[in-house]
Short mmCIF file of C-alpha atoms and ligand atoms in Angstrom, two decimals:
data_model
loop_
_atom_site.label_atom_id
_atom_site.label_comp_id
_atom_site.label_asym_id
_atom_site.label_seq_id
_atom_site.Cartn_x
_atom_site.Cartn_y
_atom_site.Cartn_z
CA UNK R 1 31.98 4.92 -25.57
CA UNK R 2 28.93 3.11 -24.57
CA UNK R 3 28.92 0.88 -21.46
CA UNK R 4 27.76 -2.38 -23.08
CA UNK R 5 30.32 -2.25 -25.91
CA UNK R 6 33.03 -2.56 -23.58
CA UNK R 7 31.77 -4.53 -21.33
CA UNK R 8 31.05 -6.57 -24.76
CA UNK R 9 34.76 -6.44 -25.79
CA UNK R 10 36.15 -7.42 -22.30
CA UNK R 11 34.18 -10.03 -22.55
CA UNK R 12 35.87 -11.70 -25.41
CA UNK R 13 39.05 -12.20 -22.89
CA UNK R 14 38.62 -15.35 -21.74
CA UNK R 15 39.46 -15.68 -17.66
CA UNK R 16 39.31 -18.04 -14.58
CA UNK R 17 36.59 -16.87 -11.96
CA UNK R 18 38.33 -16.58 -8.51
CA UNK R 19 36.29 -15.52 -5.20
CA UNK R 20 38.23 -13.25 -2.76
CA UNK R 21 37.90 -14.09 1.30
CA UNK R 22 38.77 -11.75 3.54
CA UNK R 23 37.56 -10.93 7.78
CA UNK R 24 36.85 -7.68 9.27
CA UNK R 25 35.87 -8.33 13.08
CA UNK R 26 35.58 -11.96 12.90
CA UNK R 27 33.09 -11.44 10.29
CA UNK R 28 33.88 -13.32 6.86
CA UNK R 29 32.63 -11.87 3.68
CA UNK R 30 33.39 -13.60 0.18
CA UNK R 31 33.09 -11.87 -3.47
CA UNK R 32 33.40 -13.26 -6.77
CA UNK R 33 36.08 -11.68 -9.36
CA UNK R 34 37.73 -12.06 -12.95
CA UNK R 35 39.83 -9.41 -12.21
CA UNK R 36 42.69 -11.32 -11.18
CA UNK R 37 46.64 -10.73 -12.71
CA UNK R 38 49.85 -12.83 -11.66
CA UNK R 39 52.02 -9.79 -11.59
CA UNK R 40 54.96 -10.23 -10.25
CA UNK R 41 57.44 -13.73 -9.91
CA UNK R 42 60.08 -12.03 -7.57
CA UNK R 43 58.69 -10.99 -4.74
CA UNK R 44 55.71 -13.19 -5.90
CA UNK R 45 52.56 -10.20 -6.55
CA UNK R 46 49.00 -10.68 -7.59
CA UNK R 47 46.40 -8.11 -8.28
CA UNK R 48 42.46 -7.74 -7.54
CA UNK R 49 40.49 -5.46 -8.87
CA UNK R 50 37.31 -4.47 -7.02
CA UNK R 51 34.96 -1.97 -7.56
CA UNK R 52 34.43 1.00 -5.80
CA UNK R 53 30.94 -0.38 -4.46
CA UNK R 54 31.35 -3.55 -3.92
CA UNK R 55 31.40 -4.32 0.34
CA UNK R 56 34.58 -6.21 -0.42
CA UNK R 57 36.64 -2.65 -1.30
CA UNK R 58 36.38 -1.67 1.96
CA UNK R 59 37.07 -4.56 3.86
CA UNK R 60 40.23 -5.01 2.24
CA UNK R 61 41.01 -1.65 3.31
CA UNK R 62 40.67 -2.20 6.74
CA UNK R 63 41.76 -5.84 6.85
CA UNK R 64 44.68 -5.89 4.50
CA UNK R 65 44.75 -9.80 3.98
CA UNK R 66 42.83 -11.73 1.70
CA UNK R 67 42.53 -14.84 0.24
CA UNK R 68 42.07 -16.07 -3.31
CA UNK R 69 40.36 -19.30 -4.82
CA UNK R 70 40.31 -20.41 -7.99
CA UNK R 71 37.36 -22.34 -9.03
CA UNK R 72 37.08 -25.54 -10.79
CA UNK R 73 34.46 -26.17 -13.44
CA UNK R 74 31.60 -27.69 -11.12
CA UNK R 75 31.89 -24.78 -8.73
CA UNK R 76 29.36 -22.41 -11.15
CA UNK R 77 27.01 -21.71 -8.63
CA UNK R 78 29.30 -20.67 -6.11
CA UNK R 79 30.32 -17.78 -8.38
CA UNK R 80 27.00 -17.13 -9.17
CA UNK R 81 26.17 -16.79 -5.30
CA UNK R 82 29.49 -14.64 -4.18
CA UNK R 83 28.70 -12.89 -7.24
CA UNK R 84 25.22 -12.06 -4.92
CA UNK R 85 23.38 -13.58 -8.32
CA UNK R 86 21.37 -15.52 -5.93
CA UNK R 87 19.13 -14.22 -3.78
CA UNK R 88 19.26 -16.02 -0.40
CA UNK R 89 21.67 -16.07 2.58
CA UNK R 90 23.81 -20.01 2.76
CA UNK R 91 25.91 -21.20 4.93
CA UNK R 92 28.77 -22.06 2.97
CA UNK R 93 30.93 -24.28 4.89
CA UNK R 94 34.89 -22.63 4.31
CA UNK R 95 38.39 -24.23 4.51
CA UNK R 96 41.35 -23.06 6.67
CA UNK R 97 44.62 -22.63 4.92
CA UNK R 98 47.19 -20.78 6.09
CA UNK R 99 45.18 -19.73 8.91
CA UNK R 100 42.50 -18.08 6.61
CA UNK R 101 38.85 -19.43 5.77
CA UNK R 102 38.89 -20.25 1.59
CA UNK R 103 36.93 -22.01 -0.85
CA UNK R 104 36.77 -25.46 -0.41
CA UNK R 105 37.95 -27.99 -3.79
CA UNK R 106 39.26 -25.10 -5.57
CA UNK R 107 41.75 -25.53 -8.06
CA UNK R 108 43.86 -23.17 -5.76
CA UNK R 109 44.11 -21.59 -2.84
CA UNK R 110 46.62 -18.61 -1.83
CA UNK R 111 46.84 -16.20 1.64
CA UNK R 112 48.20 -12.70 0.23
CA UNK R 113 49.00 -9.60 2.21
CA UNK R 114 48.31 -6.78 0.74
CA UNK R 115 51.31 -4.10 -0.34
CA UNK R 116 49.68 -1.35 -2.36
CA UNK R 117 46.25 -0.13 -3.38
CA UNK R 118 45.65 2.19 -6.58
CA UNK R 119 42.35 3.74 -7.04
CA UNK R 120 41.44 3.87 -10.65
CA UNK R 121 38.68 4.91 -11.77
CA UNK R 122 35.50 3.14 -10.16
CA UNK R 123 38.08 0.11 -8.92
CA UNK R 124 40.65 -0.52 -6.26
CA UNK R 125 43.58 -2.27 -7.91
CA UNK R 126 44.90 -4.21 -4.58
CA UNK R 127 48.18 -5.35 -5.04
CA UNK R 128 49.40 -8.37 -2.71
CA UNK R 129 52.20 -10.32 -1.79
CA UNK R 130 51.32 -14.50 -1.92
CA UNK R 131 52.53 -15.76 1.56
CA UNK R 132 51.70 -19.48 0.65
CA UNK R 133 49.48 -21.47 -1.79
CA UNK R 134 48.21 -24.91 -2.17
CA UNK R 135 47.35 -26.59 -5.78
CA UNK R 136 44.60 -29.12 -6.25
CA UNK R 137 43.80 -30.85 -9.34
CA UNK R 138 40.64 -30.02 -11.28
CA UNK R 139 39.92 -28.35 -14.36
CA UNK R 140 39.13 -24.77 -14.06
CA UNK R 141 35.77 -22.97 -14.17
CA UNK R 142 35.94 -20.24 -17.03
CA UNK R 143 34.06 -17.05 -17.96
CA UNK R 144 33.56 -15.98 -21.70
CA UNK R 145 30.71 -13.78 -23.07
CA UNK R 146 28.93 -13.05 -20.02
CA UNK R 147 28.94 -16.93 -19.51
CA UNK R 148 30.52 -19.73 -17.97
CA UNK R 149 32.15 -22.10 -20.18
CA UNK R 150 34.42 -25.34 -19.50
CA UNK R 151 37.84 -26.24 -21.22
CA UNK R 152 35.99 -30.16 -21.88
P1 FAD K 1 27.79 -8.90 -1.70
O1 FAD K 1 27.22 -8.73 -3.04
O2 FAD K 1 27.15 -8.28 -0.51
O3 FAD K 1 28.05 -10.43 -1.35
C1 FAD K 1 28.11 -11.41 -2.30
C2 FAD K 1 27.27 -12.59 -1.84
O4 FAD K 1 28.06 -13.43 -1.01
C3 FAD K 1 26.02 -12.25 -1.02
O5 FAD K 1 25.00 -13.15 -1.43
C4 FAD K 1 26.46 -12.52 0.42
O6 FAD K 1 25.37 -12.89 1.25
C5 FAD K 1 27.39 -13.70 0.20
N1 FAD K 1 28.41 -13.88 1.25
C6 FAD K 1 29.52 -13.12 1.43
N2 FAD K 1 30.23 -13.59 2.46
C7 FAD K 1 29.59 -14.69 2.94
C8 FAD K 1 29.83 -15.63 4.00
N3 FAD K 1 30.89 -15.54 4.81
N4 FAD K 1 28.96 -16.66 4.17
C9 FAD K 1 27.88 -16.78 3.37
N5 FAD K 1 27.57 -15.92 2.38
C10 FAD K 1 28.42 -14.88 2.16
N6 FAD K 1 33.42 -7.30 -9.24
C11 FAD K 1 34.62 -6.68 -9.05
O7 FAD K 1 34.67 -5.65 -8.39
N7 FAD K 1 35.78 -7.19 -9.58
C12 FAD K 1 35.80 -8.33 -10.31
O8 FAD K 1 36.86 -8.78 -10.73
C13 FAD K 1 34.57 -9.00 -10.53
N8 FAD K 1 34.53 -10.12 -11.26
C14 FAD K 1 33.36 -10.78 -11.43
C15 FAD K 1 33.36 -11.97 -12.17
C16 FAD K 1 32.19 -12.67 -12.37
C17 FAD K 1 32.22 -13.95 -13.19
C18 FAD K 1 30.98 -12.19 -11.81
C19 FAD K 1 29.70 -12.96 -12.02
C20 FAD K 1 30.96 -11.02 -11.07
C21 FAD K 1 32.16 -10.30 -10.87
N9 FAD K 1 32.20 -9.11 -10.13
C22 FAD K 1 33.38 -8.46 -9.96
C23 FAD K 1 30.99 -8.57 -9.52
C24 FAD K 1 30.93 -8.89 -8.00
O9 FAD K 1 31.12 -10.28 -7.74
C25 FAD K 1 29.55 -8.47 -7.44
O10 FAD K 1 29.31 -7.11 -7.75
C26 FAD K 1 29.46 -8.70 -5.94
O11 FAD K 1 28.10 -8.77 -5.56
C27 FAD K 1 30.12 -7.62 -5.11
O12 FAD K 1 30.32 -8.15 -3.84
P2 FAD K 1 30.17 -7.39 -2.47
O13 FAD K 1 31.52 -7.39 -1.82
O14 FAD K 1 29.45 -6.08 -2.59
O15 FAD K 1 29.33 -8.43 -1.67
P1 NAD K 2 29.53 -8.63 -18.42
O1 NAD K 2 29.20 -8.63 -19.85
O2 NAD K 2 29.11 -7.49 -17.57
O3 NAD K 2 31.11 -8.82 -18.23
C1 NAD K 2 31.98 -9.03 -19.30
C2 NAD K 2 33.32 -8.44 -18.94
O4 NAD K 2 33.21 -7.03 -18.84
C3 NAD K 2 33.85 -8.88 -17.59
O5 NAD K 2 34.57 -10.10 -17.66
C4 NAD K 2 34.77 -7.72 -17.23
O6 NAD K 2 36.01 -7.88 -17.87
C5 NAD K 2 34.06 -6.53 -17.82
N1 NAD K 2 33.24 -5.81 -16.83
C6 NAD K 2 31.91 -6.02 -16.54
N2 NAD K 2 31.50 -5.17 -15.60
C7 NAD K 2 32.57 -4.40 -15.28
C8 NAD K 2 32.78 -3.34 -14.38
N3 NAD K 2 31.79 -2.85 -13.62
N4 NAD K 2 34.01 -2.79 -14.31
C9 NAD K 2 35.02 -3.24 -15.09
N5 NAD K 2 34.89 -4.24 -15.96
C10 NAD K 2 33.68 -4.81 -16.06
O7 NAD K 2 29.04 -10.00 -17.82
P2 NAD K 2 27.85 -10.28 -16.84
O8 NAD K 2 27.58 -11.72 -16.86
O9 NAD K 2 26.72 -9.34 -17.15
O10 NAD K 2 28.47 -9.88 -15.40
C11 NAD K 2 27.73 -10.11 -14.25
C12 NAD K 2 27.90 -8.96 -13.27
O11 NAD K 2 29.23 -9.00 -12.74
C13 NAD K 2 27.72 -7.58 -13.89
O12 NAD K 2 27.05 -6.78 -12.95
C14 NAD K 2 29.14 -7.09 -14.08
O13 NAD K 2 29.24 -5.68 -14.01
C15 NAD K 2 29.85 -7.76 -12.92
N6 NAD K 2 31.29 -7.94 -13.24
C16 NAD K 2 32.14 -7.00 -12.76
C17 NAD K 2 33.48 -7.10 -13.05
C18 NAD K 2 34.40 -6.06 -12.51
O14 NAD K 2 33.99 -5.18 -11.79
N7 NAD K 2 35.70 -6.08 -12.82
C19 NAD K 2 33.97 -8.18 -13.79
C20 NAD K 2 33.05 -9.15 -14.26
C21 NAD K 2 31.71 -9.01 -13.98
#
């Protein structure tokens, strides 16, 4: 099956955009992804997915804690930048929460540990346990088509 056609098709399932946080060596890195599941209510489990090239694979790997942010609508352009869509270096200015640095106004913040990793295929399916969260209101930033879209 061609490449585009699926990516075409996965497309058409409408999603949140989230950006992962995560520090190796006091260094920070963040990464935008889509490829976020609620899995699991008790214990309470999420899942990332992140592809096999993306610096953020590894540095989950070797720092098995992350943290995930779910972006409200007028946060577009941070996506676009942790998506490395824009090309300069900022100095994004972080939140603590639950002793980790995250995404500032987001709709939602949560510190997760991580339990398992599956490789499959060109992705690492990282599998977490959510050790707190915080809600803010907002209404959420959404991906559809390649683009982002808002609910109003
Ligand atoms: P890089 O591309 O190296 O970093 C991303 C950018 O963030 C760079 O500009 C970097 O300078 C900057 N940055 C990182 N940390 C900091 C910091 N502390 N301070 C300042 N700047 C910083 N890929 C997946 O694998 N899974 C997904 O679910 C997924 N979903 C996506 C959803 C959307 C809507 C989009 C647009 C992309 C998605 N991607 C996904 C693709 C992924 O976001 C990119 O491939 C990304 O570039 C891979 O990140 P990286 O870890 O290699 O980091
Ligand atoms: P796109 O048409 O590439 O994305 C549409 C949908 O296809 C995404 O929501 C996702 O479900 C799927 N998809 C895209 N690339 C994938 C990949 N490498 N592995 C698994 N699923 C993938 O939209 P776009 O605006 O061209 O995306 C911007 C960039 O972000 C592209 O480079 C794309 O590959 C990347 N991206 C990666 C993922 C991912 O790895 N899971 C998800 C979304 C976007």
């Amino acid at each position: 099956m061609d490449d585009r056609l699926f990516r075409t098709a996965m497309g058409r399932f409408a999603t949140g955009v989230t950006v992962i946080t995560t520090k190796v060596n006091e260094t920070l890195h963040g990464m935008t992804a889509n490829a976020f599941v609620s899995v699991s209510l008790n214990p309470k489990l999420i899942l990332v997915s992140i592809g096999e090239q993306a610096q953020m694979n590894q540095l989950l790997k070797e720092s098995g804690q992350f943290a995930v942010s779910i972006l409200n609508k007028y946060q577009e352009e941070l996506s676009a930048y942790f998506a490395g869509q824009i090309n300069e270096e900022r100095n994004i200015e972080f939140d603590v929460f639950n002793g980790m640095d995250v995404i500032k106004d987001a709709l939602v913040n949560m510190t997760c540990t991580v339990q398992s990793s599956v490789v499959a295929g060109d992705h690492t399916l990282f599998i977490a346990e959510v050790t707190d969260l915080r809600i803010q209101d907002g209404d959420p930033l959404l991906f559809y088509g390649g683009e982002y879209k808002n609910i109003k």
